């Protein structure tokens, strides 16, 4: 009732103001976390909650998994190359070249097998495999063969010799340790095995 001298706050209970006030409360209740205390929006705060504290979200586990993938292909290719070279009585150099070539072939093949299961076309599968594995396999082969060259007699050892298997195992271990942080760096920048993420 006008002219009574009542303050404006006392008229909060009339119909219009009650509806408006209720609507404001409902809106506030519907979005309780639009802004976090640190100034980020609620969605940003929620997205960051529980995320691993790693650069670009890349974990060492992801890098290890990618490196083991390359290591498997390299190991199979190298052993097969050594077996073929030994059976044909090839000299060391052509045998090593064949082993390295087969390491790339098997490394790419393992990646392509997983991508083909995702029903990707052959051309796209090959392109993704080349982008994902080339640098990783190249680094692994460079380190692996470099270490073998430093072990006296390891490159010329026969397949039945403990020196061959021991030297190969040690060289692959060193290659794995060197390649893992490189793969982590690549994945963190959207390269390497990051290009096939989500296709498996």
mmCIF file of C-alpha atoms in Angstrom:
data_model
loop_
_atom_site.group_PDB
_atom_site.id
_atom_site.type_symbol
_atom_site.label_atom_id
_atom_site.label_comp_id
_atom_site.label_asym_id
_atom_site.label_seq_id
_atom_site.Cartn_x
_atom_site.Cartn_y
_atom_site.Cartn_z
ATOM 1 C CA UNK A 1 0.000 0.000 0.000
ATOM 2 C CA UNK A 2 1.590 3.274 -1.137
ATOM 3 C CA UNK A 3 2.091 6.171 1.179
ATOM 4 C CA UNK A 4 2.564 4.051 4.291
ATOM 5 C CA UNK A 5 6.246 4.928 4.566
ATOM 6 C CA UNK A 6 7.297 1.263 4.504
ATOM 7 C CA UNK A 7 10.772 0.679 3.051
ATOM 8 C CA UNK A 8 11.105 -0.925 -0.403
ATOM 9 C CA UNK A 9 12.500 -4.128 1.131
ATOM 10 C CA UNK A 10 9.208 -4.742 2.852
ATOM 11 C CA UNK A 11 7.449 -5.104 -0.495
ATOM 12 C CA UNK A 12 9.594 -8.080 -1.514
ATOM 13 C CA UNK A 13 6.669 -10.352 -0.813
ATOM 14 C CA UNK A 14 4.321 -9.051 -3.496
ATOM 15 C CA UNK A 15 3.663 -11.348 -6.455
ATOM 16 C CA UNK A 16 6.043 -9.867 -8.997
ATOM 17 C CA UNK A 17 9.009 -9.596 -6.698
ATOM 18 C CA UNK A 18 8.464 -13.054 -5.269
ATOM 19 C CA UNK A 19 8.529 -14.621 -8.739
ATOM 20 C CA UNK A 20 11.633 -12.692 -9.738
ATOM 21 C CA UNK A 21 13.389 -13.544 -6.529
ATOM 22 C CA UNK A 22 12.522 -17.222 -6.913
ATOM 23 C CA UNK A 23 13.719 -17.213 -10.507
ATOM 24 C CA UNK A 24 17.069 -15.778 -9.415
ATOM 25 C CA UNK A 25 17.473 -18.429 -6.746
ATOM 26 C CA UNK A 26 16.690 -21.174 -9.255
ATOM 27 C CA UNK A 27 19.269 -19.811 -11.676
ATOM 28 C CA UNK A 28 21.895 -19.666 -8.949
ATOM 29 C CA UNK A 29 21.080 -23.214 -7.871
ATOM 30 C CA UNK A 30 21.228 -24.478 -11.462
ATOM 31 C CA UNK A 31 24.757 -23.104 -11.923
ATOM 32 C CA UNK A 32 26.440 -23.329 -8.526
ATOM 33 C CA UNK A 33 29.946 -23.679 -9.965
ATOM 34 C CA UNK A 34 30.096 -21.151 -12.790
ATOM 35 C CA UNK A 35 33.196 -19.689 -11.185
ATOM 36 C CA UNK A 36 35.708 -21.421 -8.947
ATOM 37 C CA UNK A 37 37.420 -19.525 -6.091
ATOM 38 C CA UNK A 38 40.627 -19.271 -8.097
ATOM 39 C CA UNK A 39 38.878 -17.390 -10.895
ATOM 40 C CA UNK A 40 38.511 -20.303 -13.332
ATOM 41 C CA UNK A 41 35.084 -21.285 -14.598
ATOM 42 C CA UNK A 42 33.432 -24.283 -12.994
ATOM 43 C CA UNK A 43 33.937 -26.411 -16.080
ATOM 44 C CA UNK A 44 37.645 -25.584 -16.217
ATOM 45 C CA UNK A 45 38.065 -26.412 -12.553
ATOM 46 C CA UNK A 46 36.188 -29.679 -13.004
ATOM 47 C CA UNK A 47 38.211 -30.614 -16.089
ATOM 48 C CA UNK A 48 41.461 -30.087 -14.218
ATOM 49 C CA UNK A 49 40.351 -32.007 -11.145
ATOM 50 C CA UNK A 50 42.255 -35.247 -10.789
ATOM 51 C CA UNK A 51 44.322 -34.759 -13.977
ATOM 52 C CA UNK A 52 47.937 -36.001 -13.797
ATOM 53 C CA UNK A 53 50.531 -33.287 -13.249
ATOM 54 C CA UNK A 54 52.417 -33.924 -16.499
ATOM 55 C CA UNK A 55 53.316 -31.711 -19.438
ATOM 56 C CA UNK A 56 50.356 -31.618 -21.855
ATOM 57 C CA UNK A 57 48.806 -34.544 -19.989
ATOM 58 C CA UNK A 58 51.368 -37.028 -21.355
ATOM 59 C CA UNK A 59 52.401 -39.667 -18.827
ATOM 60 C CA UNK A 60 55.515 -41.805 -18.772
ATOM 61 C CA UNK A 61 53.231 -44.810 -19.100
ATOM 62 C CA UNK A 62 52.069 -43.584 -22.502
ATOM 63 C CA UNK A 63 55.670 -43.079 -23.608
ATOM 64 C CA UNK A 64 56.732 -46.514 -22.347
ATOM 65 C CA UNK A 65 53.811 -48.159 -24.155
ATOM 66 C CA UNK A 66 54.708 -46.456 -27.447
ATOM 67 C CA UNK A 67 58.383 -47.383 -27.058
ATOM 68 C CA UNK A 68 57.634 -51.015 -26.239
ATOM 69 C CA UNK A 69 55.519 -51.130 -29.382
ATOM 70 C CA UNK A 70 58.512 -50.022 -31.476
ATOM 71 C CA UNK A 71 60.872 -52.255 -29.516
ATOM 72 C CA UNK A 72 58.814 -55.348 -30.340
ATOM 73 C CA UNK A 73 58.924 -54.653 -34.058
ATOM 74 C CA UNK A 74 62.629 -53.811 -33.993
ATOM 75 C CA UNK A 75 63.526 -56.950 -32.059
ATOM 76 C CA UNK A 76 61.574 -59.249 -34.366
ATOM 77 C CA UNK A 77 62.969 -57.599 -37.489
ATOM 78 C CA UNK A 78 66.568 -57.646 -36.288
ATOM 79 C CA UNK A 79 66.530 -61.270 -35.186
ATOM 80 C CA UNK A 80 64.906 -62.340 -38.462
ATOM 81 C CA UNK A 81 67.461 -60.359 -40.437
ATOM 82 C CA UNK A 82 70.313 -61.964 -38.521
ATOM 83 C CA UNK A 83 68.843 -65.426 -39.074
ATOM 84 C CA UNK A 84 68.500 -64.850 -42.828
ATOM 85 C CA UNK A 85 71.974 -63.336 -43.129
ATOM 86 C CA UNK A 86 73.517 -66.185 -41.158
ATOM 87 C CA UNK A 87 71.681 -68.839 -43.180
ATOM 88 C CA UNK A 88 72.885 -67.271 -46.438
ATOM 89 C CA UNK A 89 76.412 -66.763 -45.080
ATOM 90 C CA UNK A 90 76.257 -63.024 -45.750
ATOM 91 C CA UNK A 91 78.961 -60.657 -44.481
ATOM 92 C CA UNK A 92 78.241 -58.421 -41.512
ATOM 93 C CA UNK A 93 77.267 -55.255 -43.398
ATOM 94 C CA UNK A 94 74.524 -56.641 -45.663
ATOM 95 C CA UNK A 95 73.187 -58.671 -42.754
ATOM 96 C CA UNK A 96 72.986 -55.529 -40.614
ATOM 97 C CA UNK A 97 71.275 -53.602 -43.438
ATOM 98 C CA UNK A 98 68.697 -56.371 -43.842
ATOM 99 C CA UNK A 99 68.091 -56.497 -40.078
ATOM 100 C CA UNK A 100 67.522 -52.739 -39.895
ATOM 101 C CA UNK A 101 65.196 -52.792 -42.910
ATOM 102 C CA UNK A 102 63.138 -55.592 -41.391
ATOM 103 C CA UNK A 103 63.018 -53.719 -38.079
ATOM 104 C CA UNK A 104 61.257 -50.855 -39.865
ATOM 105 C CA UNK A 105 58.967 -53.256 -41.732
ATOM 106 C CA UNK A 106 57.840 -55.063 -38.582
ATOM 107 C CA UNK A 107 57.603 -51.842 -36.590
ATOM 108 C CA UNK A 108 55.263 -50.311 -39.152
ATOM 109 C CA UNK A 109 53.362 -53.591 -39.532
ATOM 110 C CA UNK A 110 52.448 -53.778 -35.856
ATOM 111 C CA UNK A 111 51.010 -50.272 -35.983
ATOM 112 C CA UNK A 112 49.179 -50.933 -39.241
ATOM 113 C CA UNK A 113 47.660 -54.104 -37.827
ATOM 114 C CA UNK A 114 46.048 -52.152 -35.012
ATOM 115 C CA UNK A 115 44.817 -49.440 -37.381
ATOM 116 C CA UNK A 116 43.359 -51.964 -39.824
ATOM 117 C CA UNK A 117 41.339 -53.427 -36.980
ATOM 118 C CA UNK A 118 39.774 -49.971 -36.685
ATOM 119 C CA UNK A 119 38.671 -50.375 -40.350
ATOM 120 C CA UNK A 120 40.864 -47.606 -41.732
ATOM 121 C CA UNK A 121 41.820 -47.679 -45.409
ATOM 122 C CA UNK A 122 45.223 -48.948 -46.486
ATOM 123 C CA UNK A 123 46.492 -45.565 -47.665
ATOM 124 C CA UNK A 124 45.510 -43.783 -44.453
ATOM 125 C CA UNK A 125 46.818 -46.678 -42.374
ATOM 126 C CA UNK A 126 50.237 -46.504 -44.022
ATOM 127 C CA UNK A 127 50.380 -42.713 -43.712
ATOM 128 C CA UNK A 128 49.545 -42.851 -39.991
ATOM 129 C CA UNK A 129 52.057 -45.647 -39.357
ATOM 130 C CA UNK A 130 54.841 -43.690 -41.065
ATOM 131 C CA UNK A 131 54.017 -40.575 -39.051
ATOM 132 C CA UNK A 132 53.750 -42.483 -35.780
ATOM 133 C CA UNK A 133 56.801 -44.744 -35.903
ATOM 134 C CA UNK A 134 59.484 -43.430 -38.257
ATOM 135 C CA UNK A 135 61.447 -41.243 -35.848
ATOM 136 C CA UNK A 136 61.024 -43.634 -32.933
ATOM 137 C CA UNK A 137 62.266 -46.657 -34.907
ATOM 138 C CA UNK A 138 65.104 -44.643 -36.445
ATOM 139 C CA UNK A 139 66.376 -43.549 -33.034
ATOM 140 C CA UNK A 140 66.010 -47.050 -31.638
ATOM 141 C CA UNK A 141 67.918 -48.624 -34.531
ATOM 142 C CA UNK A 142 70.653 -46.009 -34.400
ATOM 143 C CA UNK A 143 71.241 -46.553 -30.677
ATOM 144 C CA UNK A 144 70.791 -50.313 -30.845
ATOM 145 C CA UNK A 145 73.294 -50.867 -33.640
ATOM 146 C CA UNK A 146 75.669 -48.286 -32.229
ATOM 147 C CA UNK A 147 75.810 -50.174 -28.928
ATOM 148 C CA UNK A 148 76.310 -53.503 -30.731
ATOM 149 C CA UNK A 149 79.274 -52.022 -32.585
ATOM 150 C CA UNK A 150 80.836 -51.038 -29.264
ATOM 151 C CA UNK A 151 80.605 -54.599 -27.916
ATOM 152 C CA UNK A 152 83.638 -56.506 -29.259
ATOM 153 C CA UNK A 153 82.573 -59.411 -31.466
ATOM 154 C CA UNK A 154 78.811 -58.928 -30.915
ATOM 155 C CA UNK A 155 78.070 -58.070 -34.540
ATOM 156 C CA UNK A 156 79.965 -61.074 -35.842
ATOM 157 C CA UNK A 157 78.754 -63.531 -33.191
ATOM 158 C CA UNK A 158 76.811 -66.589 -34.335
ATOM 159 C CA UNK A 159 73.128 -66.956 -33.462
ATOM 160 C CA UNK A 160 73.968 -69.796 -31.081
ATOM 161 C CA UNK A 161 76.481 -67.657 -29.188
ATOM 162 C CA UNK A 162 75.541 -66.148 -25.802
ATOM 163 C CA UNK A 163 77.459 -63.055 -26.921
ATOM 164 C CA UNK A 164 74.963 -62.467 -29.727
ATOM 165 C CA UNK A 165 71.870 -62.713 -27.519
ATOM 166 C CA UNK A 166 73.452 -60.924 -24.587
ATOM 167 C CA UNK A 167 74.717 -58.089 -26.788
ATOM 168 C CA UNK A 168 71.355 -57.783 -28.541
ATOM 169 C CA UNK A 169 69.430 -57.706 -25.260
ATOM 170 C CA UNK A 170 71.726 -55.062 -23.784
ATOM 171 C CA UNK A 171 71.638 -52.898 -26.924
ATOM 172 C CA UNK A 172 67.847 -53.032 -27.071
ATOM 173 C CA UNK A 173 67.637 -52.067 -23.389
ATOM 174 C CA UNK A 174 69.829 -49.022 -23.970
ATOM 175 C CA UNK A 175 67.798 -48.120 -27.064
ATOM 176 C CA UNK A 176 64.594 -48.378 -25.037
ATOM 177 C CA UNK A 177 65.935 -46.074 -22.309
ATOM 178 C CA UNK A 178 67.046 -43.490 -24.856
ATOM 179 C CA UNK A 179 63.898 -43.622 -27.019
ATOM 180 C CA UNK A 180 61.297 -43.445 -24.222
ATOM 181 C CA UNK A 181 61.839 -39.768 -23.292
ATOM 182 C CA UNK A 182 61.966 -38.893 -27.000
ATOM 183 C CA UNK A 183 58.579 -40.542 -27.500
ATOM 184 C CA UNK A 184 57.212 -38.653 -24.493
ATOM 185 C CA UNK A 185 58.406 -35.394 -26.035
ATOM 186 C CA UNK A 186 56.871 -36.292 -29.408
ATOM 187 C CA UNK A 187 53.503 -37.315 -27.967
ATOM 188 C CA UNK A 188 53.364 -34.134 -25.890
ATOM 189 C CA UNK A 189 53.591 -32.140 -29.123
ATOM 190 C CA UNK A 190 50.968 -34.137 -30.978
ATOM 191 C CA UNK A 191 53.488 -36.170 -32.954
ATOM 192 C CA UNK A 192 54.698 -39.771 -32.852
ATOM 193 C CA UNK A 193 52.066 -42.130 -31.479
ATOM 194 C CA UNK A 194 49.818 -39.165 -30.688
ATOM 195 C CA UNK A 195 48.706 -39.169 -34.343
ATOM 196 C CA UNK A 196 47.074 -42.583 -33.974
ATOM 197 C CA UNK A 197 45.465 -41.897 -30.604
ATOM 198 C CA UNK A 198 41.791 -42.803 -30.774
ATOM 199 C CA UNK A 199 42.088 -44.966 -33.897
ATOM 200 C CA UNK A 200 42.709 -48.234 -32.049
#
